[in-house]
PDB file of C-alpha atoms in Angstrom:
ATOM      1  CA  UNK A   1      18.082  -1.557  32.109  1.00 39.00           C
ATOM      2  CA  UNK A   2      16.897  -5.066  31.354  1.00 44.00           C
ATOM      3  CA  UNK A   3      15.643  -6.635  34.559  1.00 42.00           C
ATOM      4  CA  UNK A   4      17.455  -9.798  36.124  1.00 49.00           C
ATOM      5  CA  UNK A   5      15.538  -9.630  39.454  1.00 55.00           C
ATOM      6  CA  UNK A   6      16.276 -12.681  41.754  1.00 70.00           C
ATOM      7  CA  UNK A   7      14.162 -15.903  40.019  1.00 84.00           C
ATOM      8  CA  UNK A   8      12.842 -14.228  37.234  1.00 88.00           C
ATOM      9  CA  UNK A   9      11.913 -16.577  34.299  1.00 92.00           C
ATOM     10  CA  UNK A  10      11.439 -15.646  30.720  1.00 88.00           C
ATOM     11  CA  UNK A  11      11.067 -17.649  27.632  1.00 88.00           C
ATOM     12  CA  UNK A  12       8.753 -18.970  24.847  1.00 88.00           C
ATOM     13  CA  UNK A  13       5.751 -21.231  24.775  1.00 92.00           C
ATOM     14  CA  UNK A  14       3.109 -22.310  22.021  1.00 88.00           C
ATOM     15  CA  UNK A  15       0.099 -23.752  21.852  1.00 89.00           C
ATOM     16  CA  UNK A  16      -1.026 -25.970  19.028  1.00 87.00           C
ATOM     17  CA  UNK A  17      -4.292 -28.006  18.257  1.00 87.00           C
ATOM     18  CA  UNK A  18      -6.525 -28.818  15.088  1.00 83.00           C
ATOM     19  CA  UNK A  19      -7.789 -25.389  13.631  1.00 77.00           C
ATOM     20  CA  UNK A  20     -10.077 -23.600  15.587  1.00 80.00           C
ATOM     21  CA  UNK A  21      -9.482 -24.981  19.145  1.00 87.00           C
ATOM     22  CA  UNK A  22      -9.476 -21.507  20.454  1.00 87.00           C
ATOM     23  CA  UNK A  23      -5.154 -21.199  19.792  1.00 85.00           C
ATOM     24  CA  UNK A  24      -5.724 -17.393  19.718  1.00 81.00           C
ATOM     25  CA  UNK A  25      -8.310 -16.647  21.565  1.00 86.00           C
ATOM     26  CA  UNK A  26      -6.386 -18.121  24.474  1.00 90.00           C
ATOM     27  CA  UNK A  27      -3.345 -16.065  23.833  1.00 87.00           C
ATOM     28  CA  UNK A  28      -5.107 -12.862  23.614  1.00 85.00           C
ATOM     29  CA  UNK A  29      -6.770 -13.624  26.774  1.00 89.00           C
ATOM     30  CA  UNK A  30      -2.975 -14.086  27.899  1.00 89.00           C
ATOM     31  CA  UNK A  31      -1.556 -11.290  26.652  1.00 84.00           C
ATOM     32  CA  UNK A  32      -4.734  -9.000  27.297  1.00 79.00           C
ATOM     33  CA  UNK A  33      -4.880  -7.149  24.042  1.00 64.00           C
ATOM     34  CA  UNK A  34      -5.728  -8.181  20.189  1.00 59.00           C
ATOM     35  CA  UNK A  35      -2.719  -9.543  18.899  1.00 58.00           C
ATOM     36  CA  UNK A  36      -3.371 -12.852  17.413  1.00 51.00           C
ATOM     37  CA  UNK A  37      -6.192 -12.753  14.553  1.00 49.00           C
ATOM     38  CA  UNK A  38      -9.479 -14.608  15.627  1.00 51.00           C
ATOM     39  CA  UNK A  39     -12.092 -16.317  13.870  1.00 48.00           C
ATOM     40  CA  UNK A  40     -14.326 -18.451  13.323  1.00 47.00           C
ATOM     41  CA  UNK A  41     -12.889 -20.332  10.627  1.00 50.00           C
ATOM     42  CA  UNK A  42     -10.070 -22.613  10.829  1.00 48.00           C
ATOM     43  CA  UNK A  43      -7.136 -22.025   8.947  1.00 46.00           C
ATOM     44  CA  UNK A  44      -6.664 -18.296   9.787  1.00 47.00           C
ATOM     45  CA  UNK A  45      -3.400 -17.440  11.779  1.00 48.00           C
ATOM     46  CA  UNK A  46      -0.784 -17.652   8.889  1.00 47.00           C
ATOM     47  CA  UNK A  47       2.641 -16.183  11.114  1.00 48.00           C
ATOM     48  CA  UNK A  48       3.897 -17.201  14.402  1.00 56.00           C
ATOM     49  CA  UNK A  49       2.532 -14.235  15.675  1.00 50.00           C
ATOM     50  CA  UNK A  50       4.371 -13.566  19.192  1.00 64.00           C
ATOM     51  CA  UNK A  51       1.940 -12.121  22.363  1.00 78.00           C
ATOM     52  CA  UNK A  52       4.317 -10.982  25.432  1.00 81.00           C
ATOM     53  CA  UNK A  53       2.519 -11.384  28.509  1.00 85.00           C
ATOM     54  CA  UNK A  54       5.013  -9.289  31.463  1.00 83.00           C
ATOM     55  CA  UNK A  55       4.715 -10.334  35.116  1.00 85.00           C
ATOM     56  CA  UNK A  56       6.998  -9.135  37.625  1.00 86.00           C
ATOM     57  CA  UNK A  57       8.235 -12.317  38.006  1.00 90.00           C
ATOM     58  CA  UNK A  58       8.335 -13.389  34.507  1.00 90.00           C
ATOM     59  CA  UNK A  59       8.051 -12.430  30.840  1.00 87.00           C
ATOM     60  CA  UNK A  60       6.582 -15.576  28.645  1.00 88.00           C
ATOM     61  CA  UNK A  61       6.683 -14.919  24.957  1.00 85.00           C
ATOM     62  CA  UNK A  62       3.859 -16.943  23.158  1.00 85.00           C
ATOM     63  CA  UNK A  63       3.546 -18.102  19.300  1.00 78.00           C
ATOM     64  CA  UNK A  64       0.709 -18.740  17.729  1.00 65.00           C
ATOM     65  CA  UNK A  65       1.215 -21.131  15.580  1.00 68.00           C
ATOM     66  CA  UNK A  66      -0.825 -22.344  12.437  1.00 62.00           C
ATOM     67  CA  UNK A  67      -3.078 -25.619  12.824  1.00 62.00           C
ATOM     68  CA  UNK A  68      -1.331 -28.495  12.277  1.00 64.00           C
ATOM     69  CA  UNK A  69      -3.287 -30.512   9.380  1.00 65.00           C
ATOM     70  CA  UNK A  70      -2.645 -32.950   6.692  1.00 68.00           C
ATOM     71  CA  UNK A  71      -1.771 -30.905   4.202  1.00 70.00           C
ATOM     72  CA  UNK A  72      -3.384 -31.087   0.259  1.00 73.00           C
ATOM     73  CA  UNK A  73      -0.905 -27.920  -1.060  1.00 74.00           C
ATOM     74  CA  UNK A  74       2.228 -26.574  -0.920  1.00 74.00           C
ATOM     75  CA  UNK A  75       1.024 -23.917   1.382  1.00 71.00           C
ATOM     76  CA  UNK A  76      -0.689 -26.620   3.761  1.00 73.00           C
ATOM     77  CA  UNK A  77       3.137 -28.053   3.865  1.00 75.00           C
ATOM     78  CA  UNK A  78       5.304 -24.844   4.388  1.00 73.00           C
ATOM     79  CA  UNK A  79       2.385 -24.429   7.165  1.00 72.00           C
ATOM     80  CA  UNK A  80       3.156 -27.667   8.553  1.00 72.00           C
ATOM     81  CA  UNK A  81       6.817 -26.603   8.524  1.00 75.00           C
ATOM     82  CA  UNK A  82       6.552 -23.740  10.260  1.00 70.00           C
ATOM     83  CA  UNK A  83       4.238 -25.494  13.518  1.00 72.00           C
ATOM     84  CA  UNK A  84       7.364 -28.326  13.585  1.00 73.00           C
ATOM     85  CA  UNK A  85      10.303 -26.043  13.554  1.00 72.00           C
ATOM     86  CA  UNK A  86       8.447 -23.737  16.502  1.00 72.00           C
ATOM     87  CA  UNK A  87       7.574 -26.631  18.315  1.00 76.00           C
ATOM     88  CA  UNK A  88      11.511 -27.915  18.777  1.00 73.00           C
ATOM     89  CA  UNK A  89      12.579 -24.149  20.106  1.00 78.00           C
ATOM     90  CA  UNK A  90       9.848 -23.140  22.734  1.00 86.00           C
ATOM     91  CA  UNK A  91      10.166 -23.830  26.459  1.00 92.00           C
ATOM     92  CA  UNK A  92       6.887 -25.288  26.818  1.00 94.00           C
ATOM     93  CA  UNK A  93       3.895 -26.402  24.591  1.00 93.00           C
ATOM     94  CA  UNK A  94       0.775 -26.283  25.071  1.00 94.00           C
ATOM     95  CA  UNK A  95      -1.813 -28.832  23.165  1.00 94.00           C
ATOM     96  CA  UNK A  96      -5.588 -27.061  22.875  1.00 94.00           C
ATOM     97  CA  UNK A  97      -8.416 -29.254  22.505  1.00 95.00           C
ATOM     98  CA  UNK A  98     -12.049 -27.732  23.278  1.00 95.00           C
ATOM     99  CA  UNK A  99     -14.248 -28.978  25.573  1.00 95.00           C
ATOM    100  CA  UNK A 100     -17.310 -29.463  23.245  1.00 95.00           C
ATOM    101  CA  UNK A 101     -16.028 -31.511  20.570  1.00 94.00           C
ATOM    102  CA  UNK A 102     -14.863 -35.097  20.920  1.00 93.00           C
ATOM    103  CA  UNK A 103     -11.419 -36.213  21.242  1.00 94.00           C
ATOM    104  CA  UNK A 104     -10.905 -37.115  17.720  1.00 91.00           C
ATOM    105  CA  UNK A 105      -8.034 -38.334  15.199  1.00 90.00           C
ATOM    106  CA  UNK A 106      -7.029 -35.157  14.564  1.00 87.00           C
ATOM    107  CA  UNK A 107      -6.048 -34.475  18.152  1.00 91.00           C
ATOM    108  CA  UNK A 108      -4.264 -38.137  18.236  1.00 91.00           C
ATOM    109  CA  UNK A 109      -1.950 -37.128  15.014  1.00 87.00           C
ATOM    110  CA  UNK A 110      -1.056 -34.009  16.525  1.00 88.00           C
ATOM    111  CA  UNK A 111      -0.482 -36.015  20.225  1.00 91.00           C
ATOM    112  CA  UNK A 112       1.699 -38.874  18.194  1.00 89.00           C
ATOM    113  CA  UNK A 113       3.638 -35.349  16.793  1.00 84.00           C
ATOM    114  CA  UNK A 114       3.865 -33.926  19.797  1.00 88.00           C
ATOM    115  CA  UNK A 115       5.419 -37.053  21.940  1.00 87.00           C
ATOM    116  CA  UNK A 116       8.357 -36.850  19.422  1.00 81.00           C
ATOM    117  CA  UNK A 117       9.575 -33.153  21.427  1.00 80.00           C
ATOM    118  CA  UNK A 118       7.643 -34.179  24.560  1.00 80.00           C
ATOM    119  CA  UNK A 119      11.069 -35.667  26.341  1.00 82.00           C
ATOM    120  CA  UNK A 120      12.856 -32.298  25.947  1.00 83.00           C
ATOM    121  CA  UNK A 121       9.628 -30.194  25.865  1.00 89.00           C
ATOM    122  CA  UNK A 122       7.463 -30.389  28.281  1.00 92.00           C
ATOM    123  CA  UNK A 123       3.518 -30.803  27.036  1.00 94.00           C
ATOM    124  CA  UNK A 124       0.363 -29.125  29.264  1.00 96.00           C
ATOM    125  CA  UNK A 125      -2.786 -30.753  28.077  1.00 96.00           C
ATOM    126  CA  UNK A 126      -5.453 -27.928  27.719  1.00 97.00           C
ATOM    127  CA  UNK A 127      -9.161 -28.330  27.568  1.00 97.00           C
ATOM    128  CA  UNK A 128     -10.718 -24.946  26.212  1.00 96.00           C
ATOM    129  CA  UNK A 129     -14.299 -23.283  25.141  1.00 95.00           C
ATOM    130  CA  UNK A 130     -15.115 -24.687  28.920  1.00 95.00           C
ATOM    131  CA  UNK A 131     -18.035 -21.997  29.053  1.00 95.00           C
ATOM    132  CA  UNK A 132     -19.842 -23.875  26.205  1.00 94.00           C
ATOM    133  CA  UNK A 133     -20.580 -27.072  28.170  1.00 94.00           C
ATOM    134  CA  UNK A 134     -20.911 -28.301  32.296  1.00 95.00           C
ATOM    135  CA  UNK A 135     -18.137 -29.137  34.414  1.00 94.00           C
ATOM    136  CA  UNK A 136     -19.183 -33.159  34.301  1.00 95.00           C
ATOM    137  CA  UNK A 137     -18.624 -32.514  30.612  1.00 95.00           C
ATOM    138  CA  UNK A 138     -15.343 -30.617  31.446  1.00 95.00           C
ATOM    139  CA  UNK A 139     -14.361 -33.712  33.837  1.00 95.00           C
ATOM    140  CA  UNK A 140     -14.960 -36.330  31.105  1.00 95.00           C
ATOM    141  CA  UNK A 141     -12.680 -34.140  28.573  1.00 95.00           C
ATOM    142  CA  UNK A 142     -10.142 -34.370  30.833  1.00 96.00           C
ATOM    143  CA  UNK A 143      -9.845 -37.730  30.941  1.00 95.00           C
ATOM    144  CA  UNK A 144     -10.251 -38.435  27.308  1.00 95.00           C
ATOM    145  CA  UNK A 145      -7.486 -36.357  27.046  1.00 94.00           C
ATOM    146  CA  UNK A 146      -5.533 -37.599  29.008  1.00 92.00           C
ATOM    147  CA  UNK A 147      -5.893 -41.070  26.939  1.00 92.00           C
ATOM    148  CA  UNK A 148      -3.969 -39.251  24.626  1.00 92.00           C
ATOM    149  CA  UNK A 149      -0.337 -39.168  26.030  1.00 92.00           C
ATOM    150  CA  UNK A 150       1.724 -38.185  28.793  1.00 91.00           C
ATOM    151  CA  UNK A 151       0.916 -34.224  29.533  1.00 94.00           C
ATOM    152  CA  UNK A 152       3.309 -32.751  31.889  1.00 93.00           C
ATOM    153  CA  UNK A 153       0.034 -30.994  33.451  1.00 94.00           C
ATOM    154  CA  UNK A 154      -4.036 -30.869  32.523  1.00 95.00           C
ATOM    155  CA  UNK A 155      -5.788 -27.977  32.949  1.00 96.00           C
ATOM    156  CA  UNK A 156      -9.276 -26.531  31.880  1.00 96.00           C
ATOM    157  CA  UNK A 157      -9.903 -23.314  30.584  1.00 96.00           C
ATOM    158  CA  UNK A 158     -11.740 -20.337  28.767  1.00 94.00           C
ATOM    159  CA  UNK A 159     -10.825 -17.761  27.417  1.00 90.00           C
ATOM    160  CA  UNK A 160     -14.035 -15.956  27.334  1.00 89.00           C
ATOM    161  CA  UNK A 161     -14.960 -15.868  31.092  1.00 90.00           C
ATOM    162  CA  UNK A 162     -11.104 -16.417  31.864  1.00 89.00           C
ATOM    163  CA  UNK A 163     -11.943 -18.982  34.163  1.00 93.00           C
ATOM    164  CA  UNK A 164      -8.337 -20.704  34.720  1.00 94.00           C
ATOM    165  CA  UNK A 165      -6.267 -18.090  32.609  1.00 93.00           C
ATOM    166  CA  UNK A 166      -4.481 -17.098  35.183  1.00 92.00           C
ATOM    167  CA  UNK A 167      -3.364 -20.750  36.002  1.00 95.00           C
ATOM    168  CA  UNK A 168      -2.423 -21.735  32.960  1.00 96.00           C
ATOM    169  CA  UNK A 169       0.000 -19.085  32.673  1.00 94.00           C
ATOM    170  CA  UNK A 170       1.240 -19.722  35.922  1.00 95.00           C
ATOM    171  CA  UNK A 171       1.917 -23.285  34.556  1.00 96.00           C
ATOM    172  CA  UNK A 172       3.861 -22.102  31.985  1.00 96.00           C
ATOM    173  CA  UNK A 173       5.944 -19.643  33.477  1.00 95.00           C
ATOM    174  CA  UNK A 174       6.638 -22.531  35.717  1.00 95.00           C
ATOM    175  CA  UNK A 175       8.041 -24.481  33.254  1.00 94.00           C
ATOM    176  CA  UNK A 176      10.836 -21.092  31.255  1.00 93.00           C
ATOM    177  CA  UNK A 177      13.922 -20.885  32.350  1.00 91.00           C
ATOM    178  CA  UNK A 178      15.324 -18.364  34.611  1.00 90.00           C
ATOM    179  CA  UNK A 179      16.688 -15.517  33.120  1.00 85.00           C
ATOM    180  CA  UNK A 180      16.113 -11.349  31.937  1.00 82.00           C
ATOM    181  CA  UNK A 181      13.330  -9.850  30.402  1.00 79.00           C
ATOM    182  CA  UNK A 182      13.829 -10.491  26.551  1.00 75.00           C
ATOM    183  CA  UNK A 183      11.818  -7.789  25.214  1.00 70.00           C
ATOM    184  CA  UNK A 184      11.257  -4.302  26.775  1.00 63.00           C
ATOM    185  CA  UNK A 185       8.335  -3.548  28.900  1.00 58.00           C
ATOM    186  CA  UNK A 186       5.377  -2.604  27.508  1.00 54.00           C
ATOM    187  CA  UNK A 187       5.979  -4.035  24.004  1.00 56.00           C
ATOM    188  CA  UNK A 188       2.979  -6.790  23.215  1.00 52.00           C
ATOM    189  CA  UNK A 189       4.447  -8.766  19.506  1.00 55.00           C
ATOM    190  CA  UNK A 190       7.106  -8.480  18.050  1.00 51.00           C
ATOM    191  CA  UNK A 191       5.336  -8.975  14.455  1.00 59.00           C
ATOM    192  CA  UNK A 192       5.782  -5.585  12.464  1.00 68.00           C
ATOM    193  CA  UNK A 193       2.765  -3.252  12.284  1.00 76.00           C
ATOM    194  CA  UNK A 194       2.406  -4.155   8.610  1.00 78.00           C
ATOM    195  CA  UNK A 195       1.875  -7.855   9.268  1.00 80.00           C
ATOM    196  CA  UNK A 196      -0.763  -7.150  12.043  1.00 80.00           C
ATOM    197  CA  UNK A 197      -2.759  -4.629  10.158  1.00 86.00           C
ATOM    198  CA  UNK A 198      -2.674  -6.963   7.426  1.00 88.00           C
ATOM    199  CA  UNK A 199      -3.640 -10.073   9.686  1.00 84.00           C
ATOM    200  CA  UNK A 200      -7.038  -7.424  10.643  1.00 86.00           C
ATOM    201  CA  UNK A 201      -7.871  -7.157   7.375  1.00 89.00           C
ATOM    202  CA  UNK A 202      -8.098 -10.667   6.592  1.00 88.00           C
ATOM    203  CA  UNK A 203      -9.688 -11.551   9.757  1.00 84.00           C
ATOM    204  CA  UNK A 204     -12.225  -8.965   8.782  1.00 87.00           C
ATOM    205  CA  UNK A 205     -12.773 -10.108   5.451  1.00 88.00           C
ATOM    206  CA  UNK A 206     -13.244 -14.019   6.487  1.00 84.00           C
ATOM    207  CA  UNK A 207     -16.105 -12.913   8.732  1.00 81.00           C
ATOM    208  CA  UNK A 208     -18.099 -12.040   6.004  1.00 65.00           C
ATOM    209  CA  UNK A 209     -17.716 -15.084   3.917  1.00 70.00           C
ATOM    210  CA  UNK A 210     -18.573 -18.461   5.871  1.00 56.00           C
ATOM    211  CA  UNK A 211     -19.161 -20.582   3.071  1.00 60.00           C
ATOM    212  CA  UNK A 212     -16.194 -19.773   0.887  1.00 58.00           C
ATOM    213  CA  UNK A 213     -12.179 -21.638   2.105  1.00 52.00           C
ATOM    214  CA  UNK A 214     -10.254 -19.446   4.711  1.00 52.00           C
ATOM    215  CA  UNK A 215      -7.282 -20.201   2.578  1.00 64.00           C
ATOM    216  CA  UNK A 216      -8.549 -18.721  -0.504  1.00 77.00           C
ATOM    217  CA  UNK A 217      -7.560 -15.042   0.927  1.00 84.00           C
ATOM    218  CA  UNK A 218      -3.968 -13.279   1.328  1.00 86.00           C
ATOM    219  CA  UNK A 219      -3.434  -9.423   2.357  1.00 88.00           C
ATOM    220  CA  UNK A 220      -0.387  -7.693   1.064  1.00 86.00           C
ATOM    221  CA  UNK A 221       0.467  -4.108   2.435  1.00 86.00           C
ATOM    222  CA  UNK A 222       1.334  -2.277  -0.203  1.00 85.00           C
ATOM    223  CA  UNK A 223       2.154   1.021   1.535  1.00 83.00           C
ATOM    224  CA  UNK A 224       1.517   2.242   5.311  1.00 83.00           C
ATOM    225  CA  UNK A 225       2.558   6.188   5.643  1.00 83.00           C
ATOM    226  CA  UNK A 226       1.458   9.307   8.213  1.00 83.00           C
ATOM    227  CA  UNK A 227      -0.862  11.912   5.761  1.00 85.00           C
ATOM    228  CA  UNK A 228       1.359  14.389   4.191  1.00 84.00           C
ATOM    229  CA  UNK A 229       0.523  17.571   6.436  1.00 83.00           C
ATOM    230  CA  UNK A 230      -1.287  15.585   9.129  1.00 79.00           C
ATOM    231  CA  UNK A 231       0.421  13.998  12.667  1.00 76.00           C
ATOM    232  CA  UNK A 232      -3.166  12.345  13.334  1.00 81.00           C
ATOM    233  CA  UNK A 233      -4.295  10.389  10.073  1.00 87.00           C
ATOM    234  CA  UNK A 234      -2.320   7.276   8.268  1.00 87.00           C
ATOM    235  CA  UNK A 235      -3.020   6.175   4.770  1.00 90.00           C
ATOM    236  CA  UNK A 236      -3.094   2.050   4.578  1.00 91.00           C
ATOM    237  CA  UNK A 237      -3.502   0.592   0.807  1.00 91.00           C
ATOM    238  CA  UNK A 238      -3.542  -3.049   0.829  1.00 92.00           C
ATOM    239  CA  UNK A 239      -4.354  -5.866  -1.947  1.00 90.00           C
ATOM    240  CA  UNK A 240      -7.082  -8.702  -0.703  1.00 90.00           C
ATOM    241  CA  UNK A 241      -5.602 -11.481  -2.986  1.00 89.00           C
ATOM    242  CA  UNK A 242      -8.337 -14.288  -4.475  1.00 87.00           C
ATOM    243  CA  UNK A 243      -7.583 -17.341  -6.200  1.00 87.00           C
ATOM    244  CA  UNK A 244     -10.342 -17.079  -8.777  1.00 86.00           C
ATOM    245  CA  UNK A 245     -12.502 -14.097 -10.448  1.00 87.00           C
ATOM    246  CA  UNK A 246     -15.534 -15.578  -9.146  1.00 86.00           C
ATOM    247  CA  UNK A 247     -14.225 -15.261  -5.501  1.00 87.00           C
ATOM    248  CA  UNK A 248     -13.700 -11.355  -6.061  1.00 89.00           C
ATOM    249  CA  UNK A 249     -17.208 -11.047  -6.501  1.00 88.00           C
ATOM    250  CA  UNK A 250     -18.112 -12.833  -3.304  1.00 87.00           C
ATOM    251  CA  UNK A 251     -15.458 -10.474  -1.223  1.00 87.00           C
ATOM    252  CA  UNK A 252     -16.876  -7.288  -3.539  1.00 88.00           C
ATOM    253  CA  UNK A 253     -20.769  -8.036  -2.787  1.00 87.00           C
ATOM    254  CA  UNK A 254     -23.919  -6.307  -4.195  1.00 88.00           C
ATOM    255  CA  UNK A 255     -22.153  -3.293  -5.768  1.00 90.00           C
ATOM    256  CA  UNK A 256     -18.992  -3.349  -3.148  1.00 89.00           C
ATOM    257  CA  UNK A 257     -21.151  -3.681  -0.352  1.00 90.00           C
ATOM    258  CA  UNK A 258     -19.455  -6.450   1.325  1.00 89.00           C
ATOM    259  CA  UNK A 259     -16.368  -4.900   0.691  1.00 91.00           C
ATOM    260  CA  UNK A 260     -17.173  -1.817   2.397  1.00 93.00           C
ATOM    261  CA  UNK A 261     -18.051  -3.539   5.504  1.00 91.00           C
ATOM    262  CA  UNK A 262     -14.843  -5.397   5.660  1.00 91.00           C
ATOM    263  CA  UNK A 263     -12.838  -2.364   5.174  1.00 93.00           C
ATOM    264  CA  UNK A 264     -15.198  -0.415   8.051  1.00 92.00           C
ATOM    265  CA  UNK A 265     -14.374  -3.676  10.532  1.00 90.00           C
ATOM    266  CA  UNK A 266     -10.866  -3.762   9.580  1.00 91.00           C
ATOM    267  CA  UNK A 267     -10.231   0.045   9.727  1.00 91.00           C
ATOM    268  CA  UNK A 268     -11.520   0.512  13.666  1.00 88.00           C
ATOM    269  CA  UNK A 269      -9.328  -2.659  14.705  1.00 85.00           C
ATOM    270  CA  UNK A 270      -6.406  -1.181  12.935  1.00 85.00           C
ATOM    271  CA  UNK A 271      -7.106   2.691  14.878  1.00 84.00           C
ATOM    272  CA  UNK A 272      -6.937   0.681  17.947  1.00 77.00           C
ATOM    273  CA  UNK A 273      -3.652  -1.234  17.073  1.00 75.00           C
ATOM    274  CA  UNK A 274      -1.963   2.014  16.025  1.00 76.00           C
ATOM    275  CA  UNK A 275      -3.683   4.603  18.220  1.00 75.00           C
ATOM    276  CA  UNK A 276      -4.318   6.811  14.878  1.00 79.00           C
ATOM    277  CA  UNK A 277      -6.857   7.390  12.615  1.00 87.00           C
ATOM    278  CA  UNK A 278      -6.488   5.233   9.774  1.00 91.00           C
ATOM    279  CA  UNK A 279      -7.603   5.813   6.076  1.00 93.00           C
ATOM    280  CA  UNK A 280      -7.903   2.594   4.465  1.00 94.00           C
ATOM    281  CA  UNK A 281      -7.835   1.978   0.880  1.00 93.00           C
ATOM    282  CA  UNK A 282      -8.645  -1.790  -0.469  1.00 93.00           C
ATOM    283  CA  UNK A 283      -8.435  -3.479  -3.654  1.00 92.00           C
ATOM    284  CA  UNK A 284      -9.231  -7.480  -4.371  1.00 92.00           C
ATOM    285  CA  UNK A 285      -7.287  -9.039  -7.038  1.00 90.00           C
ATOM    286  CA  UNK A 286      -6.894 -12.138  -8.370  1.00 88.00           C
ATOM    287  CA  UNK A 287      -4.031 -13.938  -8.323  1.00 84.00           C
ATOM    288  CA  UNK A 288      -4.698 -17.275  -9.931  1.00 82.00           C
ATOM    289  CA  UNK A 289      -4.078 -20.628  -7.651  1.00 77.00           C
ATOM    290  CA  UNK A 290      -1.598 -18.909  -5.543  1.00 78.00           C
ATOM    291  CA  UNK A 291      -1.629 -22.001  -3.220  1.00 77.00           C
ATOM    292  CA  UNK A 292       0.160 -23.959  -5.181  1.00 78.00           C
ATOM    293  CA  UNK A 293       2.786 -21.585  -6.821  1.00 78.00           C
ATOM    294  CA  UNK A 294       6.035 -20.773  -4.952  1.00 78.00           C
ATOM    295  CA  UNK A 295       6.772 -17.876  -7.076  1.00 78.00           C
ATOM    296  CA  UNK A 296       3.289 -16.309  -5.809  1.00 75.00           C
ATOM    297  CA  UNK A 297       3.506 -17.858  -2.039  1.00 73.00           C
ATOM    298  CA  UNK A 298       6.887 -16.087  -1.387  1.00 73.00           C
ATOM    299  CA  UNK A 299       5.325 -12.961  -2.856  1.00 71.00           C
ATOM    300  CA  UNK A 300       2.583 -13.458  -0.445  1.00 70.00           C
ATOM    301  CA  UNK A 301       5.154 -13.369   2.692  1.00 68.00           C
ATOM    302  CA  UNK A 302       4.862 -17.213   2.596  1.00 64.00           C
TER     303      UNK A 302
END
């Protein structure tokens, strides 16, 4: 029976925030298991991936939205898409800028976005990465944030020594309306399995190359089934998708090496996602400027 106890809140909340200012990071610290891909490289979460953190008193659904940017191709548009029309149906938004880089113009674009929702939307201002410099660095963040616009709240945080986690989702629970659980216990995203194992294998794969664009790489699924005979083994074959032959050979390596190593990575993450041991079979192909072809992108899952 879905639970309506007396004041329970439940509803949806997002952060955004240029690339890389620790979106995902934050709400897998939240949810308290891998959910939303991380990396080091901007550019990587593709789907509003949903974490469901459950309280007693609340269940708050988070999406992880892509980085807002100014976009150069049709994909850096339907991406931009996708961060507006979240923005104008969650509860509460949260704007992510990290403590150790300066409050720059790309923080003010989104901010001059975000004020356009802000009167129906409420907007927490949150400083994060706050283990990377000191507090009188933290302070002076704050402020310059706060420069910005009007945030509902400010609060500091990190993810990695979960200093303030637990406020910041006490913030935002604040802010959902009351109502019943909207997803069954236990259940951490609602993305399908196939989009998650796919998200793994991409995160895995942009690890390896730091020199070469994030954007350059898509993961298809091709087929996901349990080993014919076997309750304890499932075979994965997926398609790495490049943009140009001489990208395959980056992802490949020195006779597959590289290759290898992403599929190792990928495989252990995706064992612990499906509680199973996973086979994993990977091919790289090339499918030529798929950024800019909307025949290809909707292939893709864009």
């Amino acid at each position: 029976m879905t639970s309506t106890i007396e004041g329970h809140r439940s509803g949806f909340a997002c952060f955004v925030g240029r690339p890389n200012a620790g979106k995902s990071t934050l709400t897998n610290a939240l949810v308290g298991s891998k959910v939303a891909i991380t990396s080091s490289k901007p550019q990587t979460t593709r789907h509003a991936i949903r974490g469901i953190v459950h309280r007693d008193d609340a269940q708050l659904i988070i999406i992880d939205t892509p980085g807002l940017h100014r976009p150069r191709t049709l994909l850096g548009q339907r991406l931009n898409d996708i961060v507006r029309d979240t923005w104008s149906e969650v509860d509460v938004v949260g704007l992510c800028v990290p403590a150790d880089q300066k409050v720059g113009p790309g923080d003010r674009f989104i901010a001059a976005e975000l004020a356009k929702v802000a009167k129906r939307t409420p907007v927490i201002g949150i400083v994060t990465k706050t283990d990377l410099v000191s507090p009188d660095q933290v302070g002076e963040q704050l402020l310059a944030l706060q420069e910005v616009m009007e945030f509902a709240e400010l609060v500091p945080v990190s993810a990695v020594d979960g200093f303030q986690v637990s406020t910041l989702a006490d913030l935002l629970v604040a802010r959902l309306p009351q109502g019943p659980q909207l997803y069954p216990g236990g259940e951490l995203t609602d993305e399908p399995e196939a989009t998650l194992v796919a998200e793994l294998i991409r995160e895995a794969a942009l690890e390896g190359v730091r020199d070469e664009l994030p954007h350059s790489i898509a993961v298809t699924i091709e087929e996901m089934v349990p080993r014919e005979g076997r309750d304890d083994m499932i075979d994965v074959h997926a398609l790495l998708y490049v943009e140009r032959a001489s990208q395959k050979g980056i992802v490949l390596g020195h006779r597959g090496e590289r290759l290898k190593h992403v599929g190792s990575t990928a495989r252990k993450h995706i064992e612990a996602l499906l509680g199973s041991r996973v086979y994993l079979d990977l091919h790289v192909k090339v499918a030529k400027d798929w950024q800019r072809d909307p025949k290809q992108l909707r292939r893709l899952g864009f």
